[in-house]
Amino acid sequence: MASAAVLLGSRQAVGQARVQITEGNVAPLPIAIPNFVGGTPSDNEVGAGVAKVITNNLKRSGLFAPIDQAAYIEKITNIDVPPQFDNWKTINAQALVTGRMTRQGDGRLKAEFRLWDVATGQQLAGQQYFTSPEYWRRIAHIISDQIYERLTGEKGYFDSRVVFVDESGSSQRRVKRLALMDQDGANVRYLTRGADLVITPRFSPSTQEVTYMEFGQGDPRVYLFNIETGQREIVGNFPGMSFAPRFAPDGQRIIMSLQQGGNSNLFVMDLRSKSTTRLTDTPAIDTSPSYSPDGARICFESDRGGKPQIYVMGATGGGAQRISFGEGSYSTPVWSPRGDYIAFTKQGGGQFSIGIIKPDGSGERILTSGFHNEGPTFAPNGRVLMFFRDPGGNSGPSLHTIDVSGRNELKVPTPGFASDPAWSPLLS
């Protein structure tokens, strides 16, 4: 899609523009993002669109405070000439992004950007990309990630997608379709037609593939769907399954819970050979398994202690350690891509909360509470969680994001009701 990324600026330049990320309060970094300069009037339109997407991405992260363009003193007309930094200091910008979009003779778009430290006048980053014109939004996400990484020291998450269940119709006759969108809610497309009920899609951490469950006429079926090719294959029929499997970090195996009689146990399946290996054998209900990013351990939900709690064990089975000890019951644990936290849904006192806990059981923190919050999924950098909230009644569920610090809760725009989000790995 995007090709020929050429570094124009020094990566070693360390200026004063920097977002300090701690668990406490973050002072968002004031940043100016003028419209990208266009080679032609139609390029100007794209240039304004790119600047707007970058602005929205950085603002929604909660770590940046984009300055209103109405406050700008200088109009950027040529990005090859250094800006007049005093003009940007006057409006308190600490960082400045300049860019240009130019239509090439072969029809492709050339996108260029530069990131400046206003205090020192240093260029912190600069790259150029070539792409088909229809991918201009994706270029804006890639540039957003470059800016985010340069100014925070962490990987970005904007060039990523979310698969979710799109819900339409009345609460009695709800149609559920599998849908895909960019992480900011744009470019929604539908992957299933809605003839059968679909639930709990899961993204592979290594490929653009998802698993999901479909309830047709018989037992629930698990499918593997390749987003790039549109091909889907059946993994198998699984009576009594309530959550779709999750992928191992290598994308070659899936882990799942299968019900037999009154109990459920955990199994891992090799996707090529379809052979399954049993991991737990208890009279309890073990469900919702999720791999650590290194593939060495799994977390899961089990009622072996009397009520649903979170346990951690080695990826090949064996003894399991309970890590949650709070009031209420814990469910849907999912391991962060960074490995530092496990997110969960917690139910108690008439509330559904989304929280995080360290894999050793320390540092439990509730991020948000309310009526029926569920299904957390991590952004690829482990910094942000998405979940769904269903107020009940005639209204339906909606998607929300929140920072792992518990700040900056935002609703994600979707065409209709939406549930069961699953975040993709970075595309680039």
XYZ file of C-alpha atoms in Angstrom:
428
model
C 0.000 0.000 0.000
C 2.468 2.665 1.165
C 5.987 2.385 -0.198
C 9.372 4.046 -0.233
C 9.502 5.596 3.199
C 12.597 7.787 3.237
C 13.947 9.306 6.437
C 14.555 13.016 5.977
C 15.285 14.107 9.523
C 17.683 13.117 12.256
C 16.231 10.588 14.685
C 18.938 11.443 17.186
C 17.770 15.016 17.619
C 16.304 15.209 21.100
C 14.491 18.459 21.707
C 12.267 19.674 24.483
C 8.978 18.594 22.878
C 8.232 15.391 24.697
C 5.231 13.732 26.324
C 6.111 12.286 29.717
C 3.871 9.265 30.244
C 3.416 8.239 33.869
C 0.519 6.597 35.659
C -0.375 9.986 37.124
C -1.799 12.932 35.245
C -0.346 13.679 31.833
C -0.194 17.281 30.668
C -1.159 16.984 26.965
C 1.549 18.386 24.651
C 0.456 21.497 22.681
C 1.029 20.675 18.997
C 0.231 22.599 15.791
C -0.892 20.636 12.715
C -1.528 22.997 9.774
C -3.222 21.651 6.649
C -0.738 19.835 4.431
C 0.244 21.921 1.397
C -1.228 20.658 -1.886
C 0.341 20.542 -5.339
C -3.074 21.210 -6.955
C -6.473 22.400 -5.640
C -7.652 18.760 -5.304
C -4.430 17.962 -3.436
C -5.264 20.831 -1.073
C -8.493 19.043 -0.179
C -6.590 15.832 0.589
C -3.977 17.845 2.516
C -6.688 19.313 4.737
C -8.166 15.836 5.255
C -4.801 14.352 6.258
C -4.187 17.143 8.796
C -7.673 16.617 10.240
C -7.201 12.847 10.685
C -3.796 13.384 12.355
C -5.318 16.054 14.626
C -8.203 13.770 15.652
C -5.881 10.793 16.276
C -3.500 12.744 18.490
C -6.305 14.513 20.345
C -8.195 11.255 21.027
C -5.034 9.707 22.478
C -5.307 12.187 25.357
C -1.559 12.867 25.203
C -1.681 15.833 22.808
C -3.520 19.162 22.719
C -3.794 20.213 19.038
C -3.974 24.005 18.734
C -6.951 25.469 16.849
C -5.900 26.510 13.347
C -7.687 29.864 13.863
C -4.869 30.792 16.300
C -2.072 30.301 13.744
C -0.011 33.366 12.874
C 2.044 31.847 10.056
C 0.568 30.150 6.977
C 2.761 27.250 5.831
C 3.090 27.393 2.037
C 6.418 25.631 1.452
C 7.566 22.806 3.706
C 11.127 22.934 2.311
C 11.685 26.259 4.086
C 12.042 26.073 7.913
C 9.057 27.628 9.715
C 9.314 30.919 11.590
C 9.502 29.315 15.027
C 8.802 32.543 16.951
C 5.319 32.562 15.371
C 4.652 29.120 16.799
C 6.186 29.892 20.200
C 3.778 32.842 20.446
C 0.786 30.484 20.339
C 2.504 28.099 22.819
C 3.054 25.246 20.341
C 5.783 22.895 21.533
C 5.727 20.727 18.408
C 4.794 21.534 14.809
C 3.893 19.214 11.930
C 4.264 20.393 8.334
C 3.425 18.333 5.268
C 2.686 18.225 1.561
C 0.478 16.035 -0.650
C 1.395 15.917 -4.351
C -0.263 13.944 -7.155
C 2.390 12.185 -9.252
C 2.393 11.673 -13.025
C 1.555 7.990 -12.555
C -1.520 8.873 -10.467
C -0.022 8.030 -7.091
C 0.003 10.416 -4.156
C 3.304 11.516 -2.648
C 2.947 12.374 1.028
C 5.714 14.184 2.923
C 5.821 15.363 6.503
C 8.217 16.952 8.949
C 7.977 17.111 12.744
C 9.631 20.117 14.399
C 10.612 20.920 17.978
C 9.462 24.542 18.243
C 11.728 25.473 21.193
C 14.967 24.332 19.539
C 14.047 24.652 15.857
C 15.207 21.069 15.321
C 13.558 18.659 12.919
C 12.678 15.546 14.934
C 11.381 13.347 12.117
C 10.560 13.462 8.449
C 9.438 10.909 5.896
C 7.837 10.572 2.526
C 5.445 7.932 1.242
C 3.932 7.014 -2.115
C 0.448 5.521 -2.217
C -2.736 5.182 -4.264
C -4.996 8.212 -3.683
C -7.737 6.129 -2.008
C -5.325 5.278 0.846
C -4.814 8.875 1.983
C -6.466 8.175 5.363
C -4.107 5.286 5.996
C -1.118 7.559 5.284
C -2.536 9.978 7.882
C -2.637 7.125 10.421
C 0.957 6.081 9.610
C 2.166 9.686 10.025
C 0.204 9.928 13.308
C 2.065 6.845 14.562
C 5.435 8.395 13.595
C 4.612 11.589 15.522
C 3.277 9.655 18.529
C 6.360 7.439 18.716
C 8.830 10.311 18.304
C 7.186 12.409 21.025
C 6.232 9.692 23.551
C 8.923 7.063 23.022
C 6.209 4.396 22.628
C 4.832 2.732 19.508
C 1.645 4.255 18.120
C -1.595 2.408 17.432
C -3.401 4.513 14.807
C -2.596 2.393 11.738
C -4.740 -0.470 12.983
C -8.245 -1.829 12.588
C -10.997 -3.172 14.812
C -13.316 -6.058 14.038
C -16.636 -5.906 15.904
C -20.230 -7.114 15.850
C -22.521 -4.578 14.159
C -26.020 -4.778 15.622
C -29.172 -3.408 13.993
C -32.913 -3.810 14.429
C -35.080 -3.972 17.534
C -33.857 -5.674 20.695
C -36.257 -8.581 19.958
C -35.027 -9.084 16.379
C -31.431 -7.966 16.461
C -29.354 -8.654 13.309
C -25.668 -9.212 14.113
C -23.061 -8.865 11.373
C -19.300 -9.077 11.548
C -17.825 -5.680 10.623
C -14.381 -4.132 10.235
C -13.325 -0.497 10.638
C -10.267 1.673 11.104
C -9.503 2.268 14.799
C -11.108 5.734 14.567
C -14.425 4.383 13.245
C -13.864 5.200 9.539
C -14.036 2.831 6.536
C -16.593 0.410 7.955
C -17.170 -2.707 5.880
C -19.249 -5.796 6.570
C -17.698 -9.254 6.537
C -20.887 -11.323 7.011
C -24.427 -10.784 5.745
C -26.292 -11.210 9.014
C -28.225 -14.379 8.130
C -26.741 -16.142 11.169
C -25.846 -14.802 14.609
C -22.124 -13.982 15.023
C -20.296 -13.319 18.302
C -16.856 -12.739 19.862
C -14.511 -12.105 16.916
C -10.796 -12.344 17.825
C -7.894 -10.872 15.868
C -4.682 -12.770 15.224
C -1.712 -10.919 16.806
C 0.469 -11.742 13.788
C -1.768 -11.755 10.675
C -4.884 -10.076 9.301
C -7.067 -13.018 10.285
C -9.942 -13.302 12.742
C -11.772 -16.164 14.387
C -15.428 -15.814 15.290
C -18.413 -17.950 16.268
C -21.558 -18.304 14.209
C -24.829 -19.784 15.421
C -26.743 -21.223 12.488
C -29.126 -24.157 12.505
C -26.981 -26.570 14.533
C -24.053 -26.373 16.912
C -22.009 -23.161 17.093
C -19.336 -23.136 14.419
C -15.961 -21.444 14.627
C -14.672 -19.793 11.455
C -11.303 -18.432 10.436
C -11.653 -15.351 8.206
C -8.797 -13.825 6.185
C -9.478 -10.099 5.897
C -7.069 -9.556 2.980
C -8.505 -12.306 0.757
C -12.071 -12.530 2.073
C -11.643 -16.307 2.354
C -13.181 -18.076 5.296
C -12.705 -21.636 6.472
C -14.501 -23.619 9.114
C -12.371 -24.570 12.110
C -15.000 -26.906 13.499
C -18.379 -27.440 15.184
C -18.193 -26.964 18.935
C -21.291 -27.800 20.990
C -21.534 -25.827 24.215
C -18.871 -23.257 23.282
C -19.635 -19.733 24.502
C -16.607 -17.685 23.363
C -14.647 -17.876 20.113
C -11.061 -19.131 20.461
C -8.112 -16.749 20.795
C -4.920 -17.004 18.767
C -1.478 -17.900 20.056
C 1.071 -15.101 19.416
C 2.440 -16.954 16.363
C -1.019 -17.144 14.754
C -0.567 -20.880 14.133
C -2.618 -22.169 17.070
C -5.836 -21.235 18.830
C -6.838 -21.765 22.446
C -10.415 -22.387 23.525
C -12.784 -23.684 26.157
C -14.938 -26.727 25.409
C -17.875 -27.851 27.520
C -18.306 -31.497 28.441
C -21.155 -32.268 30.790
C -21.250 -29.768 33.648
C -17.669 -28.575 33.306
C -15.511 -26.792 30.714
C -11.821 -27.326 30.037
C -9.167 -25.587 27.989
C -7.804 -26.980 24.735
C -5.270 -25.751 22.186
C -5.674 -26.544 18.470
C -3.054 -26.491 15.728
C -4.742 -24.661 12.830
C -2.908 -26.634 10.134
C -3.354 -30.173 11.441
C -6.570 -29.428 13.427
C -5.171 -31.626 16.225
C -6.198 -30.581 19.759
C -4.340 -30.862 23.062
C -6.110 -30.723 26.414
C -4.645 -28.231 28.925
C -6.949 -28.498 31.968
C -8.896 -31.371 33.478
C -10.961 -30.192 36.420
C -14.606 -30.457 37.518
C -14.793 -26.635 37.292
C -15.709 -24.296 34.445
C -12.469 -23.025 32.865
C -13.098 -20.520 30.068
C -11.904 -17.352 28.253
C -8.208 -18.273 27.868
C -5.729 -15.688 26.528
C -1.996 -16.039 25.777
C 0.774 -13.828 27.130
C 2.557 -12.036 24.237
C 5.593 -14.333 24.528
C 3.342 -17.391 24.322
C 4.770 -18.859 27.555
C 1.682 -18.444 29.770
C -2.081 -18.177 29.572
C -4.620 -16.395 31.737
C -8.163 -17.714 32.005
C -11.368 -17.499 33.997
C -12.314 -20.348 36.337
C -14.862 -20.976 39.102
C -12.684 -23.667 40.710
C -12.483 -21.454 43.840
C -16.273 -21.080 44.098
C -16.911 -18.088 41.843
C -15.301 -16.879 38.585
C -11.782 -15.545 39.157
C -8.659 -15.065 37.006
C -5.897 -17.677 36.965
C -2.503 -17.837 35.251
C -0.684 -21.018 34.206
C 1.999 -22.219 31.815
C 0.959 -22.474 28.160
C 1.327 -26.254 28.206
C -0.914 -26.700 31.271
C 0.023 -27.707 34.805
C -0.576 -25.859 38.059
C -2.548 -22.619 37.897
C -2.129 -19.610 40.167
C -5.120 -17.478 41.141
C -4.358 -13.752 40.733
C -7.702 -12.005 41.426
C -9.034 -11.721 44.970
C -11.436 -8.776 44.929
C -15.160 -8.788 45.680
C -17.427 -9.919 42.864
C -16.644 -12.148 39.909
C -14.033 -11.689 37.168
C -14.390 -12.674 33.516
C -13.053 -12.178 29.940
C -9.370 -11.763 30.879
C -7.100 -10.667 28.027
C -3.336 -10.193 28.131
C -1.819 -6.871 27.021
C 0.461 -6.954 23.937
C 3.120 -5.398 26.196
C 2.744 -8.208 28.719
C 2.436 -5.809 31.664
C -1.304 -6.112 32.381
C -4.271 -8.433 32.088
C -7.579 -6.649 31.431
C -10.852 -8.075 32.711
C -14.565 -7.527 33.222
C -15.616 -7.477 36.892
C -19.175 -7.885 38.061
C -20.427 -6.996 41.531
C -22.767 -4.645 43.361
C -24.956 -4.228 40.280
C -22.000 -2.811 38.322
C -19.923 -4.098 35.425
C -16.390 -2.702 35.552
C -13.442 -2.837 33.169
C -10.136 -3.142 34.998
C -6.504 -4.202 34.729
C -4.256 -6.287 36.964
C -0.586 -7.249 36.767
C 0.095 -10.914 35.886
C 1.366 -11.555 39.427
C -1.949 -10.325 40.888
C -0.694 -6.943 42.104
C -1.821 -3.465 41.103
C -5.484 -4.162 40.359
C -7.150 -0.997 39.082
C -10.731 -0.363 37.953
C -10.734 1.917 34.889
C -14.468 2.440 34.392
C -17.722 1.193 35.947
C -21.370 1.307 34.995
C -24.205 -0.798 33.739
C -22.947 -3.648 31.578
C -19.431 -2.861 30.428
C -17.787 -5.901 28.856
C -15.264 -7.390 26.465
C -12.001 -5.418 26.798
C -9.451 -5.542 23.948
C -6.036 -3.833 23.881
C -4.623 -1.471 21.269
C -1.461 -2.902 19.660
C 0.765 -0.770 21.918
C -1.049 -1.824 25.122
C -1.746 1.812 26.030
C -5.500 1.958 25.322
C -8.413 -0.443 25.871
C -11.604 -0.699 23.836
C -14.742 -2.280 25.300
C -18.496 -2.203 24.785
C -21.234 -0.787 26.991
C -24.874 -1.858 26.788
C -27.353 0.285 28.739
C -30.154 -2.255 28.120
C -33.743 -1.485 27.195
C -34.455 -0.494 23.601
C -31.080 1.115 23.086
C -28.112 -1.061 22.174
C -24.408 -1.449 22.838
C -21.708 1.022 21.813
C -17.910 0.935 21.703
C -15.682 3.006 23.994
C -11.954 3.487 24.566
C -10.096 4.316 27.777
C -6.430 4.786 28.629
C -4.797 2.184 30.916
C -4.370 5.015 33.439
C -8.185 5.237 33.642
C -8.298 8.645 31.928
C -9.747 9.828 28.638
C -12.829 7.650 28.142
C -14.277 8.246 24.664
C -17.096 6.815 22.568
C -16.048 5.306 19.224
C -18.311 6.311 16.310
C -20.041 3.348 14.610
C -22.929 3.247 12.089
C -25.303 1.498 14.500
C -25.096 -0.508 17.696
C -21.761 -2.287 18.192
C -20.324 -4.906 20.546
C -17.493 -7.444 20.926
C -14.563 -5.344 19.627
C -11.205 -6.928 18.838
C -8.192 -4.756 17.962
C -5.812 -5.754 15.145
C -2.018 -5.622 15.273
C -0.389 -2.646 13.543
C -0.789 -2.846 9.775
C 2.487 -1.147 8.863
